[in-house]
């Protein structure tokens, strides 16, 4: 599980719907985040879900964002029990590698979630699609995507292609 404080100005014209749109852009950019795994005639295989820029938001590229209200919890309780705070909303069952998605996303919204009351994005991702080195790239892409969404970028606008893709 990764915790990423959302940028302080994320709420200006974006809101939770905008965060979902920004996450869709990030997931559309990274094939590995849309990959599922299986077996084809006893051989391991993988499939990357395709995303059309024109239909990006008709079908989420990213899993649906769950908003968890942590306003009734103190900061210490909230931060020491993030898993419990979002576990029920996200579900604790194992990831299904064949059906996906291999990510669960939540925003922990509370005046005490992070310094200055900034909501925290909680990512629960399978280790096949995300590792410790992925965090900085994901966070940078999310900030760029939030900036695009806050400027009213069209649904068809995407983040630039990556020079190298998974697969």
mmCIF file with all atom_site columns, C-alpha atoms in Angstrom:
data_model
loop_
_atom_site.group_PDB
_atom_site.id
_atom_site.type_symbol
_atom_site.label_atom_id
_atom_site.label_alt_id
_atom_site.label_comp_id
_atom_site.label_asym_id
_atom_site.label_entity_id
_atom_site.label_seq_id
_atom_site.pdbx_PDB_ins_code
_atom_site.Cartn_x
_atom_site.Cartn_y
_atom_site.Cartn_z
_atom_site.occupancy
_atom_site.B_iso_or_equiv
_atom_site.pdbx_formal_charge
_atom_site.auth_seq_id
_atom_site.auth_comp_id
_atom_site.auth_asym_id
_atom_site.auth_atom_id
_atom_site.pdbx_PDB_model_num
ATOM 1   C CA . UNK A 1 1   ? 0.000   0.000   0.000   1.00 0.00 ? 1   UNK A CA 1
ATOM 2   C CA . UNK A 1 2   ? 1.317   3.415   -0.975  1.00 0.00 ? 2   UNK A CA 1
ATOM 3   C CA . UNK A 1 3   ? 0.175   6.722   0.524   1.00 0.00 ? 3   UNK A CA 1
ATOM 4   C CA . UNK A 1 4   ? 0.467   9.794   -1.686  1.00 0.00 ? 4   UNK A CA 1
ATOM 5   C CA . UNK A 1 5   ? -0.619  13.195  -0.338  1.00 0.00 ? 5   UNK A CA 1
ATOM 6   C CA . UNK A 1 6   ? -2.553  14.993  -3.052  1.00 0.00 ? 6   UNK A CA 1
ATOM 7   C CA . UNK A 1 7   ? -1.156  18.400  -4.059  1.00 0.00 ? 7   UNK A CA 1
ATOM 8   C CA . UNK A 1 8   ? -2.375  21.199  -1.820  1.00 0.00 ? 8   UNK A CA 1
ATOM 9   C CA . UNK A 1 9   ? -4.250  22.905  -4.654  1.00 0.00 ? 9   UNK A CA 1
ATOM 10  C CA . UNK A 1 10  ? -5.904  19.739  -6.000  1.00 0.00 ? 10  UNK A CA 1
ATOM 11  C CA . UNK A 1 11  ? -9.388  20.891  -4.982  1.00 0.00 ? 11  UNK A CA 1
ATOM 12  C CA . UNK A 1 12  ? -9.451  23.990  -7.208  1.00 0.00 ? 12  UNK A CA 1
ATOM 13  C CA . UNK A 1 13  ? -11.891 23.021  -9.926  1.00 0.00 ? 13  UNK A CA 1
ATOM 14  C CA . UNK A 1 14  ? -11.019 19.341  -9.683  1.00 0.00 ? 14  UNK A CA 1
ATOM 15  C CA . UNK A 1 15  ? -12.704 17.602  -6.743  1.00 0.00 ? 15  UNK A CA 1
ATOM 16  C CA . UNK A 1 16  ? -12.946 13.847  -6.432  1.00 0.00 ? 16  UNK A CA 1
ATOM 17  C CA . UNK A 1 17  ? -14.359 13.449  -9.957  1.00 0.00 ? 17  UNK A CA 1
ATOM 18  C CA . UNK A 1 18  ? -11.295 15.267  -11.277 1.00 0.00 ? 18  UNK A CA 1
ATOM 19  C CA . UNK A 1 19  ? -8.992  13.018  -9.255  1.00 0.00 ? 19  UNK A CA 1
ATOM 20  C CA . UNK A 1 20  ? -10.674 10.017  -10.926 1.00 0.00 ? 20  UNK A CA 1
ATOM 21  C CA . UNK A 1 21  ? -10.156 11.633  -14.345 1.00 0.00 ? 21  UNK A CA 1
ATOM 22  C CA . UNK A 1 22  ? -6.492  12.282  -13.527 1.00 0.00 ? 22  UNK A CA 1
ATOM 23  C CA . UNK A 1 23  ? -6.040  8.683   -12.375 1.00 0.00 ? 23  UNK A CA 1
ATOM 24  C CA . UNK A 1 24  ? -7.624  7.521   -15.637 1.00 0.00 ? 24  UNK A CA 1
ATOM 25  C CA . UNK A 1 25  ? -4.974  9.498   -17.543 1.00 0.00 ? 25  UNK A CA 1
ATOM 26  C CA . UNK A 1 26  ? -2.166  7.955   -15.491 1.00 0.00 ? 26  UNK A CA 1
ATOM 27  C CA . UNK A 1 27  ? -3.531  4.420   -15.918 1.00 0.00 ? 27  UNK A CA 1
ATOM 28  C CA . UNK A 1 28  ? -3.996  5.043   -19.644 1.00 0.00 ? 28  UNK A CA 1
ATOM 29  C CA . UNK A 1 29  ? -0.319  6.033   -19.893 1.00 0.00 ? 29  UNK A CA 1
ATOM 30  C CA . UNK A 1 30  ? 1.040   2.947   -18.104 1.00 0.00 ? 30  UNK A CA 1
ATOM 31  C CA . UNK A 1 31  ? 0.231   -0.381  -19.749 1.00 0.00 ? 31  UNK A CA 1
ATOM 32  C CA . UNK A 1 32  ? 1.420   -2.342  -16.729 1.00 0.00 ? 32  UNK A CA 1
ATOM 33  C CA . UNK A 1 33  ? -1.329  -0.801  -14.586 1.00 0.00 ? 33  UNK A CA 1
ATOM 34  C CA . UNK A 1 34  ? -3.965  -2.234  -16.972 1.00 0.00 ? 34  UNK A CA 1
ATOM 35  C CA . UNK A 1 35  ? -2.408  -5.697  -17.294 1.00 0.00 ? 35  UNK A CA 1
ATOM 36  C CA . UNK A 1 36  ? -3.973  -8.995  -16.231 1.00 0.00 ? 36  UNK A CA 1
ATOM 37  C CA . UNK A 1 37  ? -2.290  -12.389 -16.168 1.00 0.00 ? 37  UNK A CA 1
ATOM 38  C CA . UNK A 1 38  ? -3.353  -15.898 -17.040 1.00 0.00 ? 38  UNK A CA 1
ATOM 39  C CA . UNK A 1 39  ? -2.353  -19.075 -18.826 1.00 0.00 ? 39  UNK A CA 1
ATOM 40  C CA . UNK A 1 40  ? -2.660  -19.811 -22.520 1.00 0.00 ? 40  UNK A CA 1
ATOM 41  C CA . UNK A 1 41  ? -2.262  -23.548 -23.249 1.00 0.00 ? 41  UNK A CA 1
ATOM 42  C CA . UNK A 1 42  ? -0.302  -23.959 -19.991 1.00 0.00 ? 42  UNK A CA 1
ATOM 43  C CA . UNK A 1 43  ? 1.993   -21.038 -20.728 1.00 0.00 ? 43  UNK A CA 1
ATOM 44  C CA . UNK A 1 44  ? 1.884   -17.836 -18.747 1.00 0.00 ? 44  UNK A CA 1
ATOM 45  C CA . UNK A 1 45  ? 0.328   -14.955 -20.663 1.00 0.00 ? 45  UNK A CA 1
ATOM 46  C CA . UNK A 1 46  ? -0.699  -11.375 -20.089 1.00 0.00 ? 46  UNK A CA 1
ATOM 47  C CA . UNK A 1 47  ? -3.225  -9.017  -21.614 1.00 0.00 ? 47  UNK A CA 1
ATOM 48  C CA . UNK A 1 48  ? -3.125  -5.230  -21.533 1.00 0.00 ? 48  UNK A CA 1
ATOM 49  C CA . UNK A 1 49  ? -6.567  -3.633  -21.533 1.00 0.00 ? 49  UNK A CA 1
ATOM 50  C CA . UNK A 1 50  ? -6.808  -1.115  -24.348 1.00 0.00 ? 50  UNK A CA 1
ATOM 51  C CA . UNK A 1 51  ? -7.945  2.427   -23.712 1.00 0.00 ? 51  UNK A CA 1
ATOM 52  C CA . UNK A 1 52  ? -9.296  4.700   -26.418 1.00 0.00 ? 52  UNK A CA 1
ATOM 53  C CA . UNK A 1 53  ? -8.627  8.397   -25.777 1.00 0.00 ? 53  UNK A CA 1
ATOM 54  C CA . UNK A 1 54  ? -12.142 9.231   -26.991 1.00 0.00 ? 54  UNK A CA 1
ATOM 55  C CA . UNK A 1 55  ? -13.770 6.757   -24.635 1.00 0.00 ? 55  UNK A CA 1
ATOM 56  C CA . UNK A 1 56  ? -11.373 7.067   -21.739 1.00 0.00 ? 56  UNK A CA 1
ATOM 57  C CA . UNK A 1 57  ? -13.968 8.168   -19.235 1.00 0.00 ? 57  UNK A CA 1
ATOM 58  C CA . UNK A 1 58  ? -16.819 6.019   -20.525 1.00 0.00 ? 58  UNK A CA 1
ATOM 59  C CA . UNK A 1 59  ? -14.964 3.020   -19.131 1.00 0.00 ? 59  UNK A CA 1
ATOM 60  C CA . UNK A 1 60  ? -12.470 3.746   -16.406 1.00 0.00 ? 60  UNK A CA 1
ATOM 61  C CA . UNK A 1 61  ? -8.835  3.192   -17.271 1.00 0.00 ? 61  UNK A CA 1
ATOM 62  C CA . UNK A 1 62  ? -8.221  3.259   -13.533 1.00 0.00 ? 62  UNK A CA 1
ATOM 63  C CA . UNK A 1 63  ? -10.345 1.360   -11.037 1.00 0.00 ? 63  UNK A CA 1
ATOM 64  C CA . UNK A 1 64  ? -13.132 3.496   -9.557  1.00 0.00 ? 64  UNK A CA 1
ATOM 65  C CA . UNK A 1 65  ? -11.944 5.804   -6.812  1.00 0.00 ? 65  UNK A CA 1
ATOM 66  C CA . UNK A 1 66  ? -13.427 5.196   -3.372  1.00 0.00 ? 66  UNK A CA 1
ATOM 67  C CA . UNK A 1 67  ? -13.745 8.206   -1.066  1.00 0.00 ? 67  UNK A CA 1
ATOM 68  C CA . UNK A 1 68  ? -13.325 7.310   2.608   1.00 0.00 ? 68  UNK A CA 1
ATOM 69  C CA . UNK A 1 69  ? -14.462 9.847   5.192   1.00 0.00 ? 69  UNK A CA 1
ATOM 70  C CA . UNK A 1 70  ? -12.003 9.807   8.049   1.00 0.00 ? 70  UNK A CA 1
ATOM 71  C CA . UNK A 1 71  ? -13.244 13.034  9.637   1.00 0.00 ? 71  UNK A CA 1
ATOM 72  C CA . UNK A 1 72  ? -14.420 11.290  12.813  1.00 0.00 ? 72  UNK A CA 1
ATOM 73  C CA . UNK A 1 73  ? -10.907 9.937   13.515  1.00 0.00 ? 73  UNK A CA 1
ATOM 74  C CA . UNK A 1 74  ? -8.053  11.741  15.202  1.00 0.00 ? 74  UNK A CA 1
ATOM 75  C CA . UNK A 1 75  ? -4.904  12.273  13.149  1.00 0.00 ? 75  UNK A CA 1
ATOM 76  C CA . UNK A 1 76  ? -2.908  9.694   15.162  1.00 0.00 ? 76  UNK A CA 1
ATOM 77  C CA . UNK A 1 77  ? -5.612  7.028   14.897  1.00 0.00 ? 77  UNK A CA 1
ATOM 78  C CA . UNK A 1 78  ? -6.134  7.768   11.230  1.00 0.00 ? 78  UNK A CA 1
ATOM 79  C CA . UNK A 1 79  ? -2.460  7.619   10.246  1.00 0.00 ? 79  UNK A CA 1
ATOM 80  C CA . UNK A 1 80  ? -1.695  4.530   12.346  1.00 0.00 ? 80  UNK A CA 1
ATOM 81  C CA . UNK A 1 81  ? -4.713  2.667   10.979  1.00 0.00 ? 81  UNK A CA 1
ATOM 82  C CA . UNK A 1 82  ? -4.858  3.688   7.325   1.00 0.00 ? 82  UNK A CA 1
ATOM 83  C CA . UNK A 1 83  ? -5.326  0.050   6.295   1.00 0.00 ? 83  UNK A CA 1
ATOM 84  C CA . UNK A 1 84  ? -8.321  -0.342  8.583   1.00 0.00 ? 84  UNK A CA 1
ATOM 85  C CA . UNK A 1 85  ? -9.708  3.047   7.545   1.00 0.00 ? 85  UNK A CA 1
ATOM 86  C CA . UNK A 1 86  ? -9.817  2.109   3.865   1.00 0.00 ? 86  UNK A CA 1
ATOM 87  C CA . UNK A 1 87  ? -9.805  -1.695  4.033   1.00 0.00 ? 87  UNK A CA 1
ATOM 88  C CA . UNK A 1 88  ? -13.557 -2.072  4.258   1.00 0.00 ? 88  UNK A CA 1
ATOM 89  C CA . UNK A 1 89  ? -14.157 0.335   1.384   1.00 0.00 ? 89  UNK A CA 1
ATOM 90  C CA . UNK A 1 90  ? -11.503 -1.218  -0.867  1.00 0.00 ? 90  UNK A CA 1
ATOM 91  C CA . UNK A 1 91  ? -12.035 -4.815  0.123   1.00 0.00 ? 91  UNK A CA 1
ATOM 92  C CA . UNK A 1 92  ? -9.445  -7.135  1.566   1.00 0.00 ? 92  UNK A CA 1
ATOM 93  C CA . UNK A 1 93  ? -9.851  -10.064 -0.802  1.00 0.00 ? 93  UNK A CA 1
ATOM 94  C CA . UNK A 1 94  ? -6.810  -11.085 -2.851  1.00 0.00 ? 94  UNK A CA 1
ATOM 95  C CA . UNK A 1 95  ? -6.323  -9.555  -6.279  1.00 0.00 ? 95  UNK A CA 1
ATOM 96  C CA . UNK A 1 96  ? -7.651  -11.686 -9.141  1.00 0.00 ? 96  UNK A CA 1
ATOM 97  C CA . UNK A 1 97  ? -4.708  -11.818 -11.553 1.00 0.00 ? 97  UNK A CA 1
ATOM 98  C CA . UNK A 1 98  ? -6.888  -13.012 -14.442 1.00 0.00 ? 98  UNK A CA 1
ATOM 99  C CA . UNK A 1 99  ? -9.799  -10.589 -14.078 1.00 0.00 ? 99  UNK A CA 1
ATOM 100 C CA . UNK A 1 100 ? -8.109  -7.544  -12.578 1.00 0.00 ? 100 UNK A CA 1
ATOM 101 C CA . UNK A 1 101 ? -7.933  -4.768  -11.842 1.00 0.00 ? 101 UNK A CA 1
ATOM 102 C CA . UNK A 1 102 ? -4.691  -5.175  -9.939  1.00 0.00 ? 102 UNK A CA 1
ATOM 103 C CA . UNK A 1 103 ? -5.145  -1.851  -8.178  1.00 0.00 ? 103 UNK A CA 1
ATOM 104 C CA . UNK A 1 104 ? -7.528  -0.442  -5.610  1.00 0.00 ? 104 UNK A CA 1
ATOM 105 C CA . UNK A 1 105 ? -7.679  3.297   -5.091  1.00 0.00 ? 105 UNK A CA 1
ATOM 106 C CA . UNK A 1 106 ? -9.119  5.457   -2.352  1.00 0.00 ? 106 UNK A CA 1
ATOM 107 C CA . UNK A 1 107 ? -8.924  9.027   -1.156  1.00 0.00 ? 107 UNK A CA 1
ATOM 108 C CA . UNK A 1 108 ? -8.834  9.333   2.595   1.00 0.00 ? 108 UNK A CA 1
ATOM 109 C CA . UNK A 1 109 ? -10.621 12.638  3.122   1.00 0.00 ? 109 UNK A CA 1
ATOM 110 C CA . UNK A 1 110 ? -10.207 14.218  6.511   1.00 0.00 ? 110 UNK A CA 1
ATOM 111 C CA . UNK A 1 111 ? -9.097  17.472  7.998   1.00 0.00 ? 111 UNK A CA 1
ATOM 112 C CA . UNK A 1 112 ? -6.415  15.433  9.801   1.00 0.00 ? 112 UNK A CA 1
ATOM 113 C CA . UNK A 1 113 ? -5.371  13.039  7.003   1.00 0.00 ? 113 UNK A CA 1
ATOM 114 C CA . UNK A 1 114 ? -2.073  14.791  6.331   1.00 0.00 ? 114 UNK A CA 1
ATOM 115 C CA . UNK A 1 115 ? -0.324  17.991  7.372   1.00 0.00 ? 115 UNK A CA 1
ATOM 116 C CA . UNK A 1 116 ? -2.513  20.941  6.464   1.00 0.00 ? 116 UNK A CA 1
ATOM 117 C CA . UNK A 1 117 ? -5.569  18.713  6.014   1.00 0.00 ? 117 UNK A CA 1
ATOM 118 C CA . UNK A 1 118 ? -4.526  17.524  2.553   1.00 0.00 ? 118 UNK A CA 1
ATOM 119 C CA . UNK A 1 119 ? -6.436  14.381  1.505   1.00 0.00 ? 119 UNK A CA 1
ATOM 120 C CA . UNK A 1 120 ? -4.295  11.291  1.005   1.00 0.00 ? 120 UNK A CA 1
ATOM 121 C CA . UNK A 1 121 ? -4.522  9.025   -2.019  1.00 0.00 ? 121 UNK A CA 1
ATOM 122 C CA . UNK A 1 122 ? -4.270  5.406   -0.886  1.00 0.00 ? 122 UNK A CA 1
ATOM 123 C CA . UNK A 1 123 ? -3.043  2.941   -3.498  1.00 0.00 ? 123 UNK A CA 1
ATOM 124 C CA . UNK A 1 124 ? -3.286  -0.783  -2.995  1.00 0.00 ? 124 UNK A CA 1
ATOM 125 C CA . UNK A 1 125 ? -1.541  -2.399  -5.959  1.00 0.00 ? 125 UNK A CA 1
ATOM 126 C CA . UNK A 1 126 ? -0.423  -5.920  -6.712  1.00 0.00 ? 126 UNK A CA 1
ATOM 127 C CA . UNK A 1 127 ? 3.368   -6.306  -6.709  1.00 0.00 ? 127 UNK A CA 1
ATOM 128 C CA . UNK A 1 128 ? 3.253   -7.449  -10.367 1.00 0.00 ? 128 UNK A CA 1
ATOM 129 C CA . UNK A 1 129 ? 2.280   -3.941  -11.441 1.00 0.00 ? 129 UNK A CA 1
ATOM 130 C CA . UNK A 1 130 ? 3.899   -1.633  -8.896  1.00 0.00 ? 130 UNK A CA 1
ATOM 131 C CA . UNK A 1 131 ? 7.061   -1.520  -6.823  1.00 0.00 ? 131 UNK A CA 1
ATOM 132 C CA . UNK A 1 132 ? 8.858   0.985   -4.633  1.00 0.00 ? 132 UNK A CA 1
ATOM 133 C CA . UNK A 1 133 ? 10.576  2.615   -7.616  1.00 0.00 ? 133 UNK A CA 1
ATOM 134 C CA . UNK A 1 134 ? 7.201   3.184   -9.293  1.00 0.00 ? 134 UNK A CA 1
ATOM 135 C CA . UNK A 1 135 ? 6.021   5.606   -6.618  1.00 0.00 ? 135 UNK A CA 1
ATOM 136 C CA . UNK A 1 136 ? 7.964   8.684   -7.791  1.00 0.00 ? 136 UNK A CA 1
ATOM 137 C CA . UNK A 1 137 ? 6.943   8.217   -11.438 1.00 0.00 ? 137 UNK A CA 1
ATOM 138 C CA . UNK A 1 138 ? 3.297   7.608   -10.483 1.00 0.00 ? 138 UNK A CA 1
ATOM 139 C CA . UNK A 1 139 ? 3.235   10.684  -8.250  1.00 0.00 ? 139 UNK A CA 1
ATOM 140 C CA . UNK A 1 140 ? 4.811   12.899  -10.942 1.00 0.00 ? 140 UNK A CA 1
ATOM 141 C CA . UNK A 1 141 ? 2.344   11.641  -13.551 1.00 0.00 ? 141 UNK A CA 1
ATOM 142 C CA . UNK A 1 142 ? -0.579  12.169  -11.183 1.00 0.00 ? 142 UNK A CA 1
ATOM 143 C CA . UNK A 1 143 ? 0.488   15.771  -10.548 1.00 0.00 ? 143 UNK A CA 1
ATOM 144 C CA . UNK A 1 144 ? 0.714   16.407  -14.322 1.00 0.00 ? 144 UNK A CA 1
ATOM 145 C CA . UNK A 1 145 ? -2.667  14.763  -14.879 1.00 0.00 ? 145 UNK A CA 1
ATOM 146 C CA . UNK A 1 146 ? -4.281  16.810  -12.085 1.00 0.00 ? 146 UNK A CA 1
ATOM 147 C CA . UNK A 1 147 ? -2.865  19.949  -13.704 1.00 0.00 ? 147 UNK A CA 1
ATOM 148 C CA . UNK A 1 148 ? -4.372  18.939  -17.071 1.00 0.00 ? 148 UNK A CA 1
ATOM 149 C CA . UNK A 1 149 ? -7.747  18.241  -15.498 1.00 0.00 ? 149 UNK A CA 1
ATOM 150 C CA . UNK A 1 150 ? -7.727  21.485  -13.491 1.00 0.00 ? 150 UNK A CA 1
ATOM 151 C CA . UNK A 1 151 ? -7.109  23.421  -16.726 1.00 0.00 ? 151 UNK A CA 1
ATOM 152 C CA . UNK A 1 152 ? -10.149 21.780  -18.269 1.00 0.00 ? 152 UNK A CA 1
ATOM 153 C CA . UNK A 1 153 ? -8.244  19.504  -20.622 1.00 0.00 ? 153 UNK A CA 1
ATOM 154 C CA . UNK A 1 154 ? -10.497 17.581  -22.955 1.00 0.00 ? 154 UNK A CA 1
ATOM 155 C CA . UNK A 1 155 ? -11.246 13.941  -22.330 1.00 0.00 ? 155 UNK A CA 1
ATOM 156 C CA . UNK A 1 156 ? -9.226  13.051  -25.395 1.00 0.00 ? 156 UNK A CA 1
ATOM 157 C CA . UNK A 1 157 ? -6.089  14.711  -24.030 1.00 0.00 ? 157 UNK A CA 1
ATOM 158 C CA . UNK A 1 158 ? -3.596  12.190  -22.783 1.00 0.00 ? 158 UNK A CA 1
ATOM 159 C CA . UNK A 1 159 ? -0.261  12.322  -21.041 1.00 0.00 ? 159 UNK A CA 1
ATOM 160 C CA . UNK A 1 160 ? 2.639   11.809  -23.478 1.00 0.00 ? 160 UNK A CA 1
ATOM 161 C CA . UNK A 1 161 ? 3.506   8.234   -24.373 1.00 0.00 ? 161 UNK A CA 1
ATOM 162 C CA . UNK A 1 162 ? 6.232   6.581   -22.357 1.00 0.00 ? 162 UNK A CA 1
ATOM 163 C CA . UNK A 1 163 ? 9.459   5.849   -24.255 1.00 0.00 ? 163 UNK A CA 1
ATOM 164 C CA . UNK A 1 164 ? 9.302   2.218   -23.089 1.00 0.00 ? 164 UNK A CA 1
ATOM 165 C CA . UNK A 1 165 ? 6.210   0.178   -22.266 1.00 0.00 ? 165 UNK A CA 1
ATOM 166 C CA . UNK A 1 166 ? 5.675   -3.052  -20.426 1.00 0.00 ? 166 UNK A CA 1
ATOM 167 C CA . UNK A 1 167 ? 5.414   -6.160  -22.542 1.00 0.00 ? 167 UNK A CA 1
#
